[in-house]
Amino acid sequence: MSPRTTHPLVDAYLRDLELLLHGIEPGERAEVLAGVREHLDGSLAPGADDASVRAVLAELGPPQAIADEAYAGRPAPSPTHDTPSRWQPVTACAINALGLLLVAFSTVWAMGPWEVIASGLLFALPWCAAFALSMLARTWTPRQRLASALLYPATLLGMGALMAVMLALVGPAFFNLIPTVALFVLAAVVLVRLTKAALR
Amino acid sequence: MVPGDDVILTHLRRGALEHCVLAMLEHEELYGLDIARRLTPDGVLMSSEGTLYPLLARLRKAGLVDTTWQESAEGPPRRYYSLTSDGRASLAAFKRTWKPFRDAVDTALLGGQP
């Protein structure tokens, strides 16, 4: 092989370009870098002076322009883009699980639907956090975000309403347990699905 | 905000430039530096030579050009680019559509009166 152009400016230029092309698939990145390298070898004599190196690099254009072209037509890379963080949806699920447990306990111990809803208000602050975290969960679809954000209040109000209806229709009876448990299982299933999606 | 000349040029180049590269290769194989020199004399088609290389990589990935190494008298072996049959077909399609497109834009710029 014949000598390659070595000049601090050329080396710095190629290093910058390589860093900027970080998000490009390795084969393509190598091809772009080799093309630019070849271009430099072809247009600079070994031992070229600073002025001619600067002129050739100026004609190549800023490394950013080359990188922009390489990224053209695909999503711009960002450090967080490749691995969207999971802690928001996972934490939201954990808070929701606590909330559902609270609803279950208050359903068993409370004296009536209003007491269930009143004790559910104790969880208002954690729920606000779960709501915000759900909305920030980038690994979830918009529908999943909404489901996670509204799971707790929907279960709580549903439970209160169900109790009120059952008490009015049937009165206090063991039979009331069946729809209550069904509603709770439904909420739990939604939560399990959300958790699975969050951990995927 | 009114887009400047540079912005408009950048948009216009998209879709046209890659076919200009294919056109360079229609009758001969060329290496990167040759293509760059032919495309940048006035800076209209390409403002910086370096942007050619991602474009060539993309064309090769799309199967429109092929590369071969050839020895050169003056230095290291060079990567020569040639058109594949898909590349030829793509260039022919661009040639077919370009003239009506250019005419339509010219007509529109004159107020739509042919």
mmCIF file of C-alpha atoms in Angstrom:
data_model
loop_
_atom_site.group_PDB
_atom_site.id
_atom_site.type_symbol
_atom_site.label_atom_id
_atom_site.label_comp_id
_atom_site.label_asym_id
_atom_site.label_seq_id
_atom_site.Cartn_x
_atom_site.Cartn_y
_atom_site.Cartn_z
ATOM 1 C CA MET A 1 0.000 0.000 0.000
ATOM 2 C CA SER A 2 1.187 3.485 -0.715
ATOM 3 C CA PRO A 3 1.439 6.127 1.987
ATOM 4 C CA ARG A 4 -1.724 7.575 3.405
ATOM 5 C CA THR A 5 -2.239 11.197 4.163
ATOM 6 C CA THR A 6 -1.434 11.852 7.780
ATOM 7 C CA HIS A 7 -1.988 15.296 9.108
ATOM 8 C CA PRO A 8 -3.312 16.321 12.517
ATOM 9 C CA LEU A 9 -6.162 18.262 10.882
ATOM 10 C CA VAL A 10 -7.171 15.256 8.779
ATOM 11 C CA ASP A 11 -7.059 12.978 11.797
ATOM 12 C CA ALA A 12 -9.164 15.406 13.838
ATOM 13 C CA TYR A 13 -11.661 15.748 11.002
ATOM 14 C CA LEU A 14 -12.069 11.984 10.626
ATOM 15 C CA ARG A 15 -12.362 11.554 14.377
ATOM 16 C CA ASP A 16 -15.122 14.169 14.554
ATOM 17 C CA LEU A 17 -16.923 12.533 11.669
ATOM 18 C CA GLU A 18 -16.684 9.105 13.236
ATOM 19 C CA LEU A 19 -18.196 10.396 16.477
ATOM 20 C CA LEU A 20 -21.025 12.127 14.634
ATOM 21 C CA LEU A 21 -21.824 8.963 12.700
ATOM 22 C CA HIS A 22 -22.185 7.016 15.909
ATOM 23 C CA GLY A 23 -25.867 6.244 15.373
ATOM 24 C CA ILE A 24 -25.340 4.862 11.858
ATOM 25 C CA GLU A 25 -25.247 1.136 11.283
ATOM 26 C CA PRO A 26 -21.556 0.018 11.481
ATOM 27 C CA GLY A 27 -21.205 -1.219 7.882
ATOM 28 C CA GLU A 28 -22.548 2.014 6.468
ATOM 29 C CA ARG A 29 -20.506 4.103 8.882
ATOM 30 C CA ALA A 30 -17.322 2.326 7.805
ATOM 31 C CA GLU A 31 -18.224 2.871 4.161
ATOM 32 C CA VAL A 32 -18.786 6.606 4.633
ATOM 33 C CA LEU A 33 -15.555 6.986 6.594
ATOM 34 C CA ALA A 34 -13.607 4.978 4.006
ATOM 35 C CA GLY A 35 -15.053 7.113 1.216
ATOM 36 C CA VAL A 36 -14.031 10.340 2.936
ATOM 37 C CA ARG A 37 -10.622 8.891 3.787
ATOM 38 C CA GLU A 38 -10.097 7.893 0.151
ATOM 39 C CA HIS A 39 -11.208 11.328 -0.966
ATOM 40 C CA LEU A 40 -8.580 12.894 1.291
ATOM 41 C CA ASP A 41 -5.871 10.481 0.149
ATOM 42 C CA GLY A 42 -6.739 11.258 -3.449
ATOM 43 C CA SER A 43 -6.740 15.010 -3.124
ATOM 44 C CA LEU A 44 -3.781 15.507 -0.778
ATOM 45 C CA ALA A 45 -0.197 14.589 -1.458
ATOM 46 C CA PRO A 46 1.529 12.938 1.498
ATOM 47 C CA GLY A 47 3.109 15.704 3.531
ATOM 48 C CA ALA A 48 0.751 18.385 2.237
ATOM 49 C CA ASP A 49 1.024 21.736 4.017
ATOM 50 C CA ASP A 50 -1.560 23.160 6.390
ATOM 51 C CA ALA A 51 -3.059 25.519 3.841
ATOM 52 C CA SER A 52 -3.841 22.828 1.269
ATOM 53 C CA VAL A 53 -5.210 20.502 3.958
ATOM 54 C CA ARG A 54 -7.497 23.279 5.158
ATOM 55 C CA ALA A 55 -8.635 23.961 1.596
ATOM 56 C CA VAL A 56 -9.478 20.312 0.927
ATOM 57 C CA LEU A 57 -11.310 19.965 4.255
ATOM 58 C CA ALA A 58 -13.267 23.131 3.502
ATOM 59 C CA GLU A 59 -14.410 21.618 0.211
ATOM 60 C CA LEU A 60 -15.461 18.435 1.989
ATOM 61 C CA GLY A 61 -17.603 20.601 4.228
ATOM 62 C CA PRO A 62 -18.178 20.373 7.983
ATOM 63 C CA PRO A 63 -18.400 16.811 9.388
ATOM 64 C CA GLN A 64 -21.863 17.744 10.633
ATOM 65 C CA ALA A 65 -23.060 18.242 7.037
ATOM 66 C CA ILE A 66 -21.871 14.737 6.136
ATOM 67 C CA ALA A 67 -23.493 13.286 9.237
ATOM 68 C CA ASP A 68 -26.752 15.121 8.473
ATOM 69 C CA GLU A 69 -26.794 13.547 5.035
ATOM 70 C CA ALA A 70 -26.077 10.127 6.542
ATOM 71 C CA TYR A 71 -28.984 10.545 8.932
ATOM 72 C CA ALA A 72 -31.299 11.953 6.268
ATOM 73 C CA GLY A 73 -34.558 10.068 6.152
ATOM 74 C CA ARG A 74 -34.147 8.319 9.458
ATOM 75 C CA PRO A 75 -34.907 9.422 12.995
ATOM 76 C CA ALA A 76 -32.218 11.612 14.474
ATOM 77 C CA PRO A 77 -30.345 9.730 17.141
ATOM 78 C CA SER A 78 -30.318 10.946 20.689
ATOM 79 C CA PRO A 79 -28.602 9.300 23.623
ATOM 80 C CA THR A 80 -31.942 8.437 25.197
ATOM 81 C CA HIS A 81 -33.622 7.417 21.968
ATOM 82 C CA ASP A 82 -32.146 3.935 21.774
ATOM 83 C CA THR A 83 -33.099 2.897 25.273
ATOM 84 C CA PRO A 84 -36.222 4.704 26.459
ATOM 85 C CA SER A 85 -36.145 4.502 30.220
ATOM 86 C CA ARG A 86 -38.544 2.102 31.903
ATOM 87 C CA TRP A 87 -38.641 3.439 35.409
ATOM 88 C CA GLN A 88 -41.622 5.732 34.791
ATOM 89 C CA PRO A 89 -44.061 2.988 33.674
ATOM 90 C CA VAL A 90 -42.690 0.499 36.215
ATOM 91 C CA THR A 91 -43.079 2.979 39.089
ATOM 92 C CA ALA A 92 -46.553 3.923 37.873
ATOM 93 C CA CYS A 93 -47.510 0.231 37.968
ATOM 94 C CA ALA A 94 -46.132 -0.162 41.497
ATOM 95 C CA ILE A 95 -48.119 2.849 42.737
ATOM 96 C CA ASN A 96 -51.219 1.543 40.979
ATOM 97 C CA ALA A 97 -50.759 -1.846 42.653
ATOM 98 C CA LEU A 98 -50.661 -0.167 46.084
ATOM 99 C CA GLY A 99 -53.736 1.852 45.167
ATOM 100 C CA LEU A 100 -55.677 -1.258 44.121
ATOM 101 C CA LEU A 101 -54.712 -3.003 47.361
ATOM 102 C CA LEU A 102 -56.003 0.000 49.288
ATOM 103 C CA VAL A 103 -59.293 -0.143 47.386
ATOM 104 C CA ALA A 104 -59.553 -3.872 48.136
ATOM 105 C CA PHE A 105 -58.944 -3.324 51.858
ATOM 106 C CA SER A 106 -61.353 -0.439 52.170
ATOM 107 C CA THR A 107 -63.997 -2.394 50.267
ATOM 108 C CA VAL A 108 -63.744 -5.163 52.834
ATOM 109 C CA TRP A 109 -63.580 -2.931 55.931
ATOM 110 C CA ALA A 110 -65.594 0.138 55.001
ATOM 111 C CA MET A 111 -69.141 0.639 56.192
ATOM 112 C CA GLY A 112 -70.492 1.809 52.853
ATOM 113 C CA PRO A 113 -69.694 3.167 49.412
ATOM 114 C CA TRP A 114 -68.967 6.673 50.706
ATOM 115 C CA GLU A 115 -66.434 5.388 53.138
ATOM 116 C CA VAL A 116 -64.689 3.467 50.365
ATOM 117 C CA ILE A 117 -64.424 6.611 48.272
ATOM 118 C CA ALA A 118 -63.420 8.745 51.246
ATOM 119 C CA SER A 119 -60.623 6.386 52.239
ATOM 120 C CA GLY A 120 -59.621 6.202 48.572
ATOM 121 C CA LEU A 121 -58.934 9.943 48.689
ATOM 122 C CA LEU A 122 -56.040 9.160 51.052
ATOM 123 C CA PHE A 123 -54.271 7.923 47.967
ATOM 124 C CA ALA A 124 -54.815 11.131 45.974
ATOM 125 C CA LEU A 125 -51.202 12.303 46.171
ATOM 126 C CA PRO A 126 -49.555 9.022 45.147
ATOM 127 C CA TRP A 127 -52.119 8.798 42.376
ATOM 128 C CA CYS A 128 -51.058 12.215 41.038
ATOM 129 C CA ALA A 129 -47.516 10.860 40.824
ATOM 130 C CA ALA A 130 -48.732 7.716 39.048
ATOM 131 C CA PHE A 131 -50.699 9.882 36.632
ATOM 132 C CA ALA A 132 -47.661 11.997 35.760
ATOM 133 C CA LEU A 133 -45.385 8.967 35.428
ATOM 134 C CA SER A 134 -47.901 7.201 33.193
ATOM 135 C CA MET A 135 -47.991 10.184 30.860
ATOM 136 C CA LEU A 136 -44.193 10.204 30.714
ATOM 137 C CA ALA A 137 -43.931 6.486 29.905
ATOM 138 C CA ARG A 138 -42.522 6.488 26.413
ATOM 139 C CA THR A 139 -42.555 2.701 26.083
ATOM 140 C CA TRP A 140 -46.334 2.667 26.409
ATOM 141 C CA THR A 141 -48.838 3.454 23.694
ATOM 142 C CA PRO A 142 -51.067 6.488 24.340
ATOM 143 C CA ARG A 143 -53.883 4.090 25.213
ATOM 144 C CA GLN A 144 -51.756 2.275 27.758
ATOM 145 C CA ARG A 145 -50.711 5.611 29.271
ATOM 146 C CA LEU A 146 -54.334 6.613 29.656
ATOM 147 C CA ALA A 147 -55.293 3.224 31.094
ATOM 148 C CA SER A 148 -52.512 3.422 33.662
ATOM 149 C CA ALA A 149 -53.325 7.030 34.572
ATOM 150 C CA LEU A 150 -57.018 6.350 35.106
ATOM 151 C CA LEU A 151 -56.848 2.814 36.513
ATOM 152 C CA TYR A 152 -56.939 3.840 40.160
ATOM 153 C CA PRO A 153 -59.752 6.453 40.108
ATOM 154 C CA ALA A 154 -61.812 4.269 37.762
ATOM 155 C CA THR A 155 -61.489 1.276 40.061
ATOM 156 C CA LEU A 156 -62.240 3.353 43.148
ATOM 157 C CA LEU A 157 -65.303 5.080 41.710
ATOM 158 C CA GLY A 158 -66.437 1.832 40.079
ATOM 159 C CA MET A 159 -66.191 0.059 43.401
ATOM 160 C CA GLY A 160 -68.095 2.811 45.203
ATOM 161 C CA ALA A 161 -70.811 2.891 42.570
ATOM 162 C CA LEU A 162 -71.092 -0.887 42.519
ATOM 163 C CA MET A 163 -71.486 -1.012 46.277
ATOM 164 C CA ALA A 164 -74.119 1.718 46.242
ATOM 165 C CA VAL A 165 -76.096 -0.074 43.522
ATOM 166 C CA MET A 166 -75.836 -3.482 45.185
ATOM 167 C CA LEU A 167 -76.849 -2.093 48.574
ATOM 168 C CA ALA A 168 -79.849 -0.387 47.032
ATOM 169 C CA LEU A 169 -80.902 -3.422 45.010
ATOM 170 C CA VAL A 170 -80.010 -6.384 47.178
ATOM 171 C CA GLY A 171 -79.141 -4.898 50.540
ATOM 172 C CA PRO A 172 -76.166 -6.128 52.541
ATOM 173 C CA ALA A 173 -75.654 -9.688 51.371
ATOM 174 C CA PHE A 174 -72.827 -12.097 50.787
ATOM 175 C CA PHE A 175 -73.828 -12.179 47.128
ATOM 176 C CA ASN A 176 -72.487 -8.633 46.775
ATOM 177 C CA LEU A 177 -68.997 -10.014 46.951
ATOM 178 C CA ILE A 178 -69.206 -11.537 43.461
ATOM 179 C CA PRO A 179 -69.429 -8.362 41.315
ATOM 180 C CA THR A 180 -67.000 -6.612 43.675
ATOM 181 C CA VAL A 181 -64.415 -9.326 43.241
ATOM 182 C CA ALA A 182 -65.063 -9.372 39.481
ATOM 183 C CA LEU A 183 -64.373 -5.639 39.234
ATOM 184 C CA PHE A 184 -61.227 -6.023 41.280
ATOM 185 C CA VAL A 185 -59.988 -8.909 39.116
ATOM 186 C CA LEU A 186 -60.655 -6.822 36.015
ATOM 187 C CA ALA A 187 -58.562 -3.962 37.411
ATOM 188 C CA ALA A 188 -55.819 -6.409 38.387
ATOM 189 C CA VAL A 189 -55.745 -7.889 34.877
ATOM 190 C CA VAL A 190 -55.360 -4.421 33.372
ATOM 191 C CA LEU A 191 -52.530 -3.707 35.791
ATOM 192 C CA VAL A 192 -50.749 -6.990 35.030
ATOM 193 C CA ARG A 193 -50.921 -6.257 31.296
ATOM 194 C CA LEU A 194 -49.558 -2.760 31.802
ATOM 195 C CA THR A 195 -46.745 -4.127 33.949
ATOM 196 C CA LYS A 196 -45.831 -6.700 31.320
ATOM 197 C CA ALA A 197 -45.752 -3.989 28.666
ATOM 198 C CA ALA A 198 -43.619 -1.834 30.952
ATOM 199 C CA LEU A 199 -41.083 -4.594 31.546
ATOM 200 C CA ARG A 200 -40.836 -5.655 27.925
ATOM 201 C CA MET B 1 -40.161 32.855 8.488
ATOM 202 C CA VAL B 2 -39.021 32.949 4.888
ATOM 203 C CA PRO B 3 -36.710 30.056 4.037
ATOM 204 C CA GLY B 4 -33.416 31.230 2.584
ATOM 205 C CA ASP B 5 -31.843 30.083 -0.670
ATOM 206 C CA ASP B 6 -29.825 27.433 1.120
ATOM 207 C CA VAL B 7 -32.877 25.880 2.720
ATOM 208 C CA ILE B 8 -34.751 25.789 -0.578
ATOM 209 C CA LEU B 9 -31.755 24.246 -2.332
ATOM 210 C CA THR B 10 -31.441 21.596 0.363
ATOM 211 C CA HIS B 11 -35.072 20.617 -0.140
ATOM 212 C CA LEU B 12 -34.795 20.592 -3.916
ATOM 213 C CA ARG B 13 -31.698 18.426 -3.838
ATOM 214 C CA ARG B 14 -33.486 15.686 -1.963
ATOM 215 C CA GLY B 15 -34.625 13.156 -4.474
ATOM 216 C CA ALA B 16 -32.789 14.771 -7.384
ATOM 217 C CA LEU B 17 -29.177 14.550 -6.300
ATOM 218 C CA GLU B 18 -29.041 10.787 -5.997
ATOM 219 C CA HIS B 19 -30.235 10.481 -9.572
ATOM 220 C CA CYS B 20 -27.580 12.936 -10.665
ATOM 221 C CA VAL B 21 -25.029 10.623 -9.068
ATOM 222 C CA LEU B 22 -26.529 7.694 -10.957
ATOM 223 C CA ALA B 23 -26.331 9.747 -14.157
ATOM 224 C CA MET B 24 -22.592 10.290 -13.666
ATOM 225 C CA LEU B 25 -22.179 6.527 -13.731
ATOM 226 C CA GLU B 26 -24.339 5.870 -16.765
ATOM 227 C CA HIS B 27 -21.464 5.492 -19.219
ATOM 228 C CA GLU B 28 -18.422 4.957 -17.055
ATOM 229 C CA GLU B 29 -17.295 3.716 -13.689
ATOM 230 C CA LEU B 30 -15.991 6.442 -11.432
ATOM 231 C CA TYR B 31 -14.428 6.663 -8.019
ATOM 232 C CA GLY B 32 -15.739 8.893 -5.273
ATOM 233 C CA LEU B 33 -13.420 11.841 -5.778
ATOM 234 C CA ASP B 34 -14.269 11.980 -9.513
ATOM 235 C CA ILE B 35 -17.986 12.068 -8.800
ATOM 236 C CA ALA B 36 -17.505 14.714 -6.124
ATOM 237 C CA ARG B 37 -15.497 16.935 -8.468
ATOM 238 C CA ARG B 38 -18.079 16.670 -11.217
ATOM 239 C CA LEU B 39 -20.992 17.460 -8.939
ATOM 240 C CA THR B 40 -19.552 20.419 -7.046
ATOM 241 C CA PRO B 41 -18.065 22.891 -9.527
ATOM 242 C CA ASP B 42 -20.798 25.457 -8.835
ATOM 243 C CA GLY B 43 -22.121 24.213 -5.491
ATOM 244 C CA VAL B 44 -25.696 24.021 -6.762
ATOM 245 C CA LEU B 45 -26.166 20.273 -6.630
ATOM 246 C CA MET B 46 -23.881 19.695 -3.688
ATOM 247 C CA SER B 47 -22.543 22.386 -1.395
ATOM 248 C CA SER B 48 -19.954 20.214 0.313
ATOM 249 C CA GLU B 49 -18.203 17.301 -1.341
ATOM 250 C CA GLY B 50 -18.312 15.176 1.789
ATOM 251 C CA THR B 51 -22.080 14.701 1.628
ATOM 252 C CA LEU B 52 -21.531 12.522 -1.442
ATOM 253 C CA TYR B 53 -20.242 9.615 0.631
ATOM 254 C CA PRO B 54 -23.312 8.935 2.774
ATOM 255 C CA LEU B 55 -25.304 9.209 -0.436
ATOM 256 C CA LEU B 56 -23.123 6.644 -2.209
ATOM 257 C CA ALA B 57 -23.376 4.321 0.786
ATOM 258 C CA ARG B 58 -27.148 4.638 0.655
ATOM 259 C CA LEU B 59 -27.271 3.961 -3.093
ATOM 260 C CA ARG B 60 -25.140 0.887 -2.636
ATOM 261 C CA LYS B 61 -27.295 -0.345 0.212
ATOM 262 C CA ALA B 62 -30.349 0.146 -1.996
ATOM 263 C CA GLY B 63 -28.673 -1.967 -4.698
ATOM 264 C CA LEU B 64 -28.540 0.870 -7.234
ATOM 265 C CA VAL B 65 -24.744 1.007 -7.469
ATOM 266 C CA ASP B 66 -22.027 -1.539 -7.021
ATOM 267 C CA THR B 67 -18.401 -1.081 -6.003
ATOM 268 C CA THR B 68 -15.206 -2.670 -7.204
ATOM 269 C CA TRP B 69 -11.657 -2.057 -6.106
ATOM 270 C CA GLN B 70 -9.240 -1.010 -8.809
ATOM 271 C CA GLU B 71 -5.517 -0.425 -8.581
ATOM 272 C CA SER B 72 -4.437 3.113 -9.228
ATOM 273 C CA ALA B 73 -1.091 4.313 -10.498
ATOM 274 C CA GLU B 74 -0.909 7.222 -8.084
ATOM 275 C CA GLY B 75 -1.851 5.716 -4.762
ATOM 276 C CA PRO B 76 -3.862 3.156 -2.852
ATOM 277 C CA PRO B 77 -6.494 1.098 -4.698
ATOM 278 C CA ARG B 78 -9.687 3.003 -5.341
ATOM 279 C CA ARG B 79 -13.276 2.037 -4.888
ATOM 280 C CA TYR B 80 -15.008 2.430 -8.235
ATOM 281 C CA TYR B 81 -18.758 2.792 -8.485
ATOM 282 C CA SER B 82 -20.882 1.361 -11.294
ATOM 283 C CA LEU B 83 -24.595 1.214 -12.005
ATOM 284 C CA THR B 84 -26.511 -1.988 -11.343
ATOM 285 C CA SER B 85 -29.494 -2.895 -13.503
ATOM 286 C CA ASP B 86 -31.762 -1.509 -10.780
ATOM 287 C CA GLY B 87 -29.711 1.673 -10.836
ATOM 288 C CA ARG B 88 -30.166 1.937 -14.591
ATOM 289 C CA ALA B 89 -33.911 1.415 -14.246
ATOM 290 C CA SER B 90 -34.100 4.048 -11.505
ATOM 291 C CA LEU B 91 -32.147 6.542 -13.629
ATOM 292 C CA ALA B 92 -34.401 5.876 -16.640
ATOM 293 C CA ALA B 93 -37.481 6.439 -14.490
ATOM 294 C CA PHE B 94 -36.055 9.711 -13.197
ATOM 295 C CA LYS B 95 -35.273 10.887 -16.729
ATOM 296 C CA ARG B 96 -38.851 10.120 -17.770
ATOM 297 C CA THR B 97 -40.375 12.078 -14.901
ATOM 298 C CA TRP B 98 -37.893 14.923 -14.649
ATOM 299 C CA LYS B 99 -38.809 16.797 -17.847
ATOM 300 C CA PRO B 100 -42.563 16.951 -17.208
ATOM 301 C CA PHE B 101 -41.809 17.894 -13.593
ATOM 302 C CA ARG B 102 -39.411 20.661 -14.608
ATOM 303 C CA ASP B 103 -41.828 21.957 -17.224
ATOM 304 C CA ALA B 104 -44.694 21.935 -14.742
ATOM 305 C CA VAL B 105 -42.644 23.932 -12.214
ATOM 306 C CA ASP B 106 -41.565 26.411 -14.901
ATOM 307 C CA THR B 107 -45.162 26.824 -16.007
ATOM 308 C CA ALA B 108 -46.341 27.289 -12.436
ATOM 309 C CA LEU B 109 -43.661 29.915 -11.807
ATOM 310 C CA LEU B 110 -44.947 31.865 -14.802
ATOM 311 C CA GLY B 111 -48.384 32.000 -13.232
ATOM 312 C CA GLY B 112 -49.834 28.774 -14.603
ATOM 313 C CA GLN B 113 -50.336 30.106 -18.149
ATOM 314 C CA PRO B 114 -48.652 27.719 -20.580
#
